Structures are given as structure tokens and as C-alpha cells.
Amino acid sequence: QNTYVSLASTPTPDTLTLQKLVQLSVLSAQERVYVTTPYFLTDAPLRALLIRKAKSGVDVRVLVPGEKTDAKTVRYASHFRYTELLTAGVRIFEYRDTFIHSKSLVVDDVWSLIGSPNMDFRSRKINDEFVFGVQDAKFGHVLVREYRKDLERADEVTLHEWQKRGIWNRIREWTDLILVQQY
């Protein structure tokens, strides 16, 4: 049986419905979590869940824009957390051909979230967002197939290579993280 759920999320500090839906989705993963987002600025609870899942053997992958992005500050700010995620086993891929603006989360090929929210503070707590949750293996398999095609056009960020980045990149990551937290 297929289940479809739509959620219109208007930010209210008491409910954080969208945030809870994403966290529960990740929490349910047994085999894989595939995320595509143009802005990857996770909060501490979601980051902890991704790390926990990766450490437990779940295949956690995140696909984000590479150099071709409309928000360099957000891109560098998201880099600030890469070391923590990569060390835990989260695999991060940066799309290289164009700016990827897709937003999806697929859990175990059967539960999917697609819609307007990004993995950032604005989507969780400021913007009005709409997400569509789908429990359907056929739909999930289609999203996974397309995700894997996108990975062919992306570069994986490895911990070994990541640790070689220069001091100026590290300083920019830190300062951009501070800047994006202000908006």
C-alpha cells in the first residue's frame, strides 16, 4: 500500500513540524539515506542523526552543489561541518556540471520527501515550505536511480583530501558560518 502525505510548514517555534518530519525520516533508516539539497546547513540534532546512522552502517550520502552555486557563502559555511560528517562515514558529493537545486530525501528506497525545503536554518525556522512525503517503493527506486545518475556528475569529497585544504579555506568556512547564521 502506498501512502502520500503533504505538509505545509509555516514556522512556529512551538511545533517545528518540518524539522520533526525530516528527523523522523532519517531516524527510520535501516539501509540508506540519500539527500539532495542546494543548501546544506544542518542543525545539531539532524547532524547527530546523520552521524549516528552512518556510524551504525547506514549508507548516508549527501549531494550538494559544487563550485557552481548561487550562494558561495552558504556553500563555504556548510563546509565547516564536513570533517565531522566525513569522519563519521557520511559520504558527501559535490555536483560539478551545473547548479543543482533539487531537494529530496530518500530513506531505504521506500520513503521519500520532496518539495521546497532546503537543509538549512531558513527552511526549518523562517520560510513557509511545502513537502510531499511518499511511501512507495516504485517511486523511491526511481528517485534512487536518478540520484545515482547525479552522482556520476559529482565529485566525492573524501576525508583524506578534505583535510588537505588550506588555512584560507578553513578561515572562510568559519567566517561564512558566522555570517549565514545572522540572516
mmCIF file with all atom_site columns, C-alpha atoms in Angstrom, residues 53-121:
data_model
loop_
_atom_site.group_PDB
_atom_site.id
_atom_site.type_symbol
_atom_site.label_atom_id
_atom_site.label_alt_id
_atom_site.label_comp_id
_atom_site.label_asym_id
_atom_site.label_entity_id
_atom_site.label_seq_id
_atom_site.pdbx_PDB_ins_code
_atom_site.Cartn_x
_atom_site.Cartn_y
_atom_site.Cartn_z
_atom_site.occupancy
_atom_site.B_iso_or_equiv
_atom_site.pdbx_formal_charge
_atom_site.auth_seq_id
_atom_site.auth_comp_id
_atom_site.auth_asym_id
_atom_site.auth_atom_id
_atom_site.pdbx_PDB_model_num
ATOM 1  C CA . LYS A 1 53  ? 23.059 6.460  11.189  1.00 0.00 ? 53  LYS A CA 1
ATOM 2  C CA . ALA A 1 54  ? 26.364 6.457  9.287   1.00 0.00 ? 54  ALA A CA 1
ATOM 3  C CA . LYS A 1 55  ? 28.215 5.003  12.288  1.00 0.00 ? 55  LYS A CA 1
ATOM 4  C CA . SER A 1 56  ? 25.588 2.246  12.572  1.00 0.00 ? 56  SER A CA 1
ATOM 5  C CA . GLY A 1 57  ? 26.265 1.145  8.988   1.00 0.00 ? 57  GLY A CA 1
ATOM 6  C CA . VAL A 1 58  ? 23.523 3.022  7.161   1.00 0.00 ? 58  VAL A CA 1
ATOM 7  C CA . ASP A 1 59  ? 24.716 4.354  3.777   1.00 0.00 ? 59  ASP A CA 1
ATOM 8  C CA . VAL A 1 60  ? 24.289 8.106  4.284   1.00 0.00 ? 60  VAL A CA 1
ATOM 9  C CA . ARG A 1 61  ? 25.002 10.252 1.229   1.00 0.00 ? 61  ARG A CA 1
ATOM 10 C CA . VAL A 1 62  ? 24.562 13.968 0.688   1.00 0.00 ? 62  VAL A CA 1
ATOM 11 C CA . LEU A 1 63  ? 24.605 15.605 -2.758  1.00 0.00 ? 63  LEU A CA 1
ATOM 12 C CA . VAL A 1 64  ? 25.195 19.363 -2.827  1.00 0.00 ? 64  VAL A CA 1
ATOM 13 C CA . PRO A 1 65  ? 26.304 21.924 -5.411  1.00 0.00 ? 65  PRO A CA 1
ATOM 14 C CA . GLY A 1 66  ? 29.980 22.250 -6.163  1.00 0.00 ? 66  GLY A CA 1
ATOM 15 C CA . GLU A 1 67  ? 31.604 25.431 -7.441  1.00 0.00 ? 67  GLU A CA 1
ATOM 16 C CA . LYS A 1 68  ? 28.511 26.323 -9.485  1.00 0.00 ? 68  LYS A CA 1
ATOM 17 C CA . THR A 1 69  ? 26.196 27.710 -6.831  1.00 0.00 ? 69  THR A CA 1
ATOM 18 C CA . ASP A 1 70  ? 24.145 30.813 -6.289  1.00 0.00 ? 70  ASP A CA 1
ATOM 19 C CA . ALA A 1 71  ? 25.272 31.132 -2.666  1.00 0.00 ? 71  ALA A CA 1
ATOM 20 C CA . LYS A 1 72  ? 29.031 30.856 -2.140  1.00 0.00 ? 72  LYS A CA 1
ATOM 21 C CA . THR A 1 73  ? 28.712 31.984 1.481   1.00 0.00 ? 73  THR A CA 1
ATOM 22 C CA . VAL A 1 74  ? 26.276 29.155 2.258   1.00 0.00 ? 74  VAL A CA 1
ATOM 23 C CA . ARG A 1 75  ? 28.499 26.662 0.435   1.00 0.00 ? 75  ARG A CA 1
ATOM 24 C CA . TYR A 1 76  ? 31.563 27.611 2.476   1.00 0.00 ? 76  TYR A CA 1
ATOM 25 C CA . ALA A 1 77  ? 29.555 27.720 5.693   1.00 0.00 ? 77  ALA A CA 1
ATOM 26 C CA . SER A 1 78  ? 28.361 24.159 5.058   1.00 0.00 ? 78  SER A CA 1
ATOM 27 C CA . HIS A 1 79  ? 31.986 23.097 4.587   1.00 0.00 ? 79  HIS A CA 1
ATOM 28 C CA . PHE A 1 80  ? 32.617 23.918 8.237   1.00 0.00 ? 80  PHE A CA 1
ATOM 29 C CA . ARG A 1 81  ? 30.824 20.674 9.247   1.00 0.00 ? 81  ARG A CA 1
ATOM 30 C CA . TYR A 1 82  ? 32.282 18.380 6.569   1.00 0.00 ? 82  TYR A CA 1
ATOM 31 C CA . THR A 1 83  ? 35.097 16.999 8.728   1.00 0.00 ? 83  THR A CA 1
ATOM 32 C CA . GLU A 1 84  ? 32.698 15.882 11.445  1.00 0.00 ? 84  GLU A CA 1
ATOM 33 C CA . LEU A 1 85  ? 30.369 14.240 8.920   1.00 0.00 ? 85  LEU A CA 1
ATOM 34 C CA . LEU A 1 86  ? 33.100 12.610 6.821   1.00 0.00 ? 86  LEU A CA 1
ATOM 35 C CA . THR A 1 87  ? 34.839 11.235 9.909   1.00 0.00 ? 87  THR A CA 1
ATOM 36 C CA . ALA A 1 88  ? 31.582 9.522  10.908  1.00 0.00 ? 88  ALA A CA 1
ATOM 37 C CA . GLY A 1 89  ? 31.177 7.925  7.487   1.00 0.00 ? 89  GLY A CA 1
ATOM 38 C CA . VAL A 1 90  ? 28.698 10.293 5.850   1.00 0.00 ? 90  VAL A CA 1
ATOM 39 C CA . ARG A 1 91  ? 29.559 10.463 2.157   1.00 0.00 ? 91  ARG A CA 1
ATOM 40 C CA . ILE A 1 92  ? 29.406 13.926 0.590   1.00 0.00 ? 92  ILE A CA 1
ATOM 41 C CA . PHE A 1 93  ? 29.284 14.608 -3.137  1.00 0.00 ? 93  PHE A CA 1
ATOM 42 C CA . GLU A 1 94  ? 29.554 17.965 -4.880  1.00 0.00 ? 94  GLU A CA 1
ATOM 43 C CA . TYR A 1 95  ? 27.741 18.288 -8.206  1.00 0.00 ? 95  TYR A CA 1
ATOM 44 C CA . ARG A 1 96  ? 30.068 19.768 -10.798 1.00 0.00 ? 96  ARG A CA 1
ATOM 45 C CA . ASP A 1 97  ? 28.236 20.419 -14.095 1.00 0.00 ? 97  ASP A CA 1
ATOM 46 C CA . THR A 1 98  ? 25.609 22.975 -13.121 1.00 0.00 ? 98  THR A CA 1
ATOM 47 C CA . PHE A 1 99  ? 23.922 24.368 -10.056 1.00 0.00 ? 99  PHE A CA 1
ATOM 48 C CA . ILE A 1 100 ? 21.852 21.543 -8.601  1.00 0.00 ? 100 ILE A CA 1
ATOM 49 C CA . HIS A 1 101 ? 18.748 22.883 -6.924  1.00 0.00 ? 101 HIS A CA 1
ATOM 50 C CA . SER A 1 102 ? 16.859 19.627 -6.287  1.00 0.00 ? 102 SER A CA 1
ATOM 51 C CA . LYS A 1 103 ? 15.579 18.899 -2.811  1.00 0.00 ? 103 LYS A CA 1
ATOM 52 C CA . SER A 1 104 ? 14.908 15.327 -1.807  1.00 0.00 ? 104 SER A CA 1
ATOM 53 C CA . LEU A 1 105 ? 15.486 12.771 0.892   1.00 0.00 ? 105 LEU A CA 1
ATOM 54 C CA . VAL A 1 106 ? 15.079 9.056  0.180   1.00 0.00 ? 106 VAL A CA 1
ATOM 55 C CA . VAL A 1 107 ? 15.105 6.506  3.003   1.00 0.00 ? 107 VAL A CA 1
ATOM 56 C CA . ASP A 1 108 ? 15.598 2.807  2.251   1.00 0.00 ? 108 ASP A CA 1
ATOM 57 C CA . ASP A 1 109 ? 14.170 3.294  -1.268  1.00 0.00 ? 109 ASP A CA 1
ATOM 58 C CA . VAL A 1 110 ? 10.616 3.324  0.103   1.00 0.00 ? 110 VAL A CA 1
ATOM 59 C CA . TRP A 1 111 ? 10.092 6.647  1.927   1.00 0.00 ? 111 TRP A CA 1
ATOM 60 C CA . SER A 1 112 ? 10.785 9.916  0.120   1.00 0.00 ? 112 SER A CA 1
ATOM 61 C CA . LEU A 1 113 ? 10.472 13.590 0.903   1.00 0.00 ? 113 LEU A CA 1
ATOM 62 C CA . ILE A 1 114 ? 10.409 16.060 -1.982  1.00 0.00 ? 114 ILE A CA 1
ATOM 63 C CA . GLY A 1 115 ? 9.430  19.685 -2.040  1.00 0.00 ? 115 GLY A CA 1
ATOM 64 C CA . SER A 1 116 ? 10.649 23.190 -1.356  1.00 0.00 ? 116 SER A CA 1
ATOM 65 C CA . PRO A 1 117 ? 12.648 22.864 1.896   1.00 0.00 ? 117 PRO A CA 1
ATOM 66 C CA . ASN A 1 118 ? 16.410 23.030 1.945   1.00 0.00 ? 118 ASN A CA 1
ATOM 67 C CA . MET A 1 119 ? 18.574 21.564 4.676   1.00 0.00 ? 119 MET A CA 1
ATOM 68 C CA . ASP A 1 120 ? 19.171 24.959 6.251   1.00 0.00 ? 120 ASP A CA 1
ATOM 69 C CA . PHE A 1 121 ? 18.033 27.219 9.059   1.00 0.00 ? 121 PHE A CA 1
#
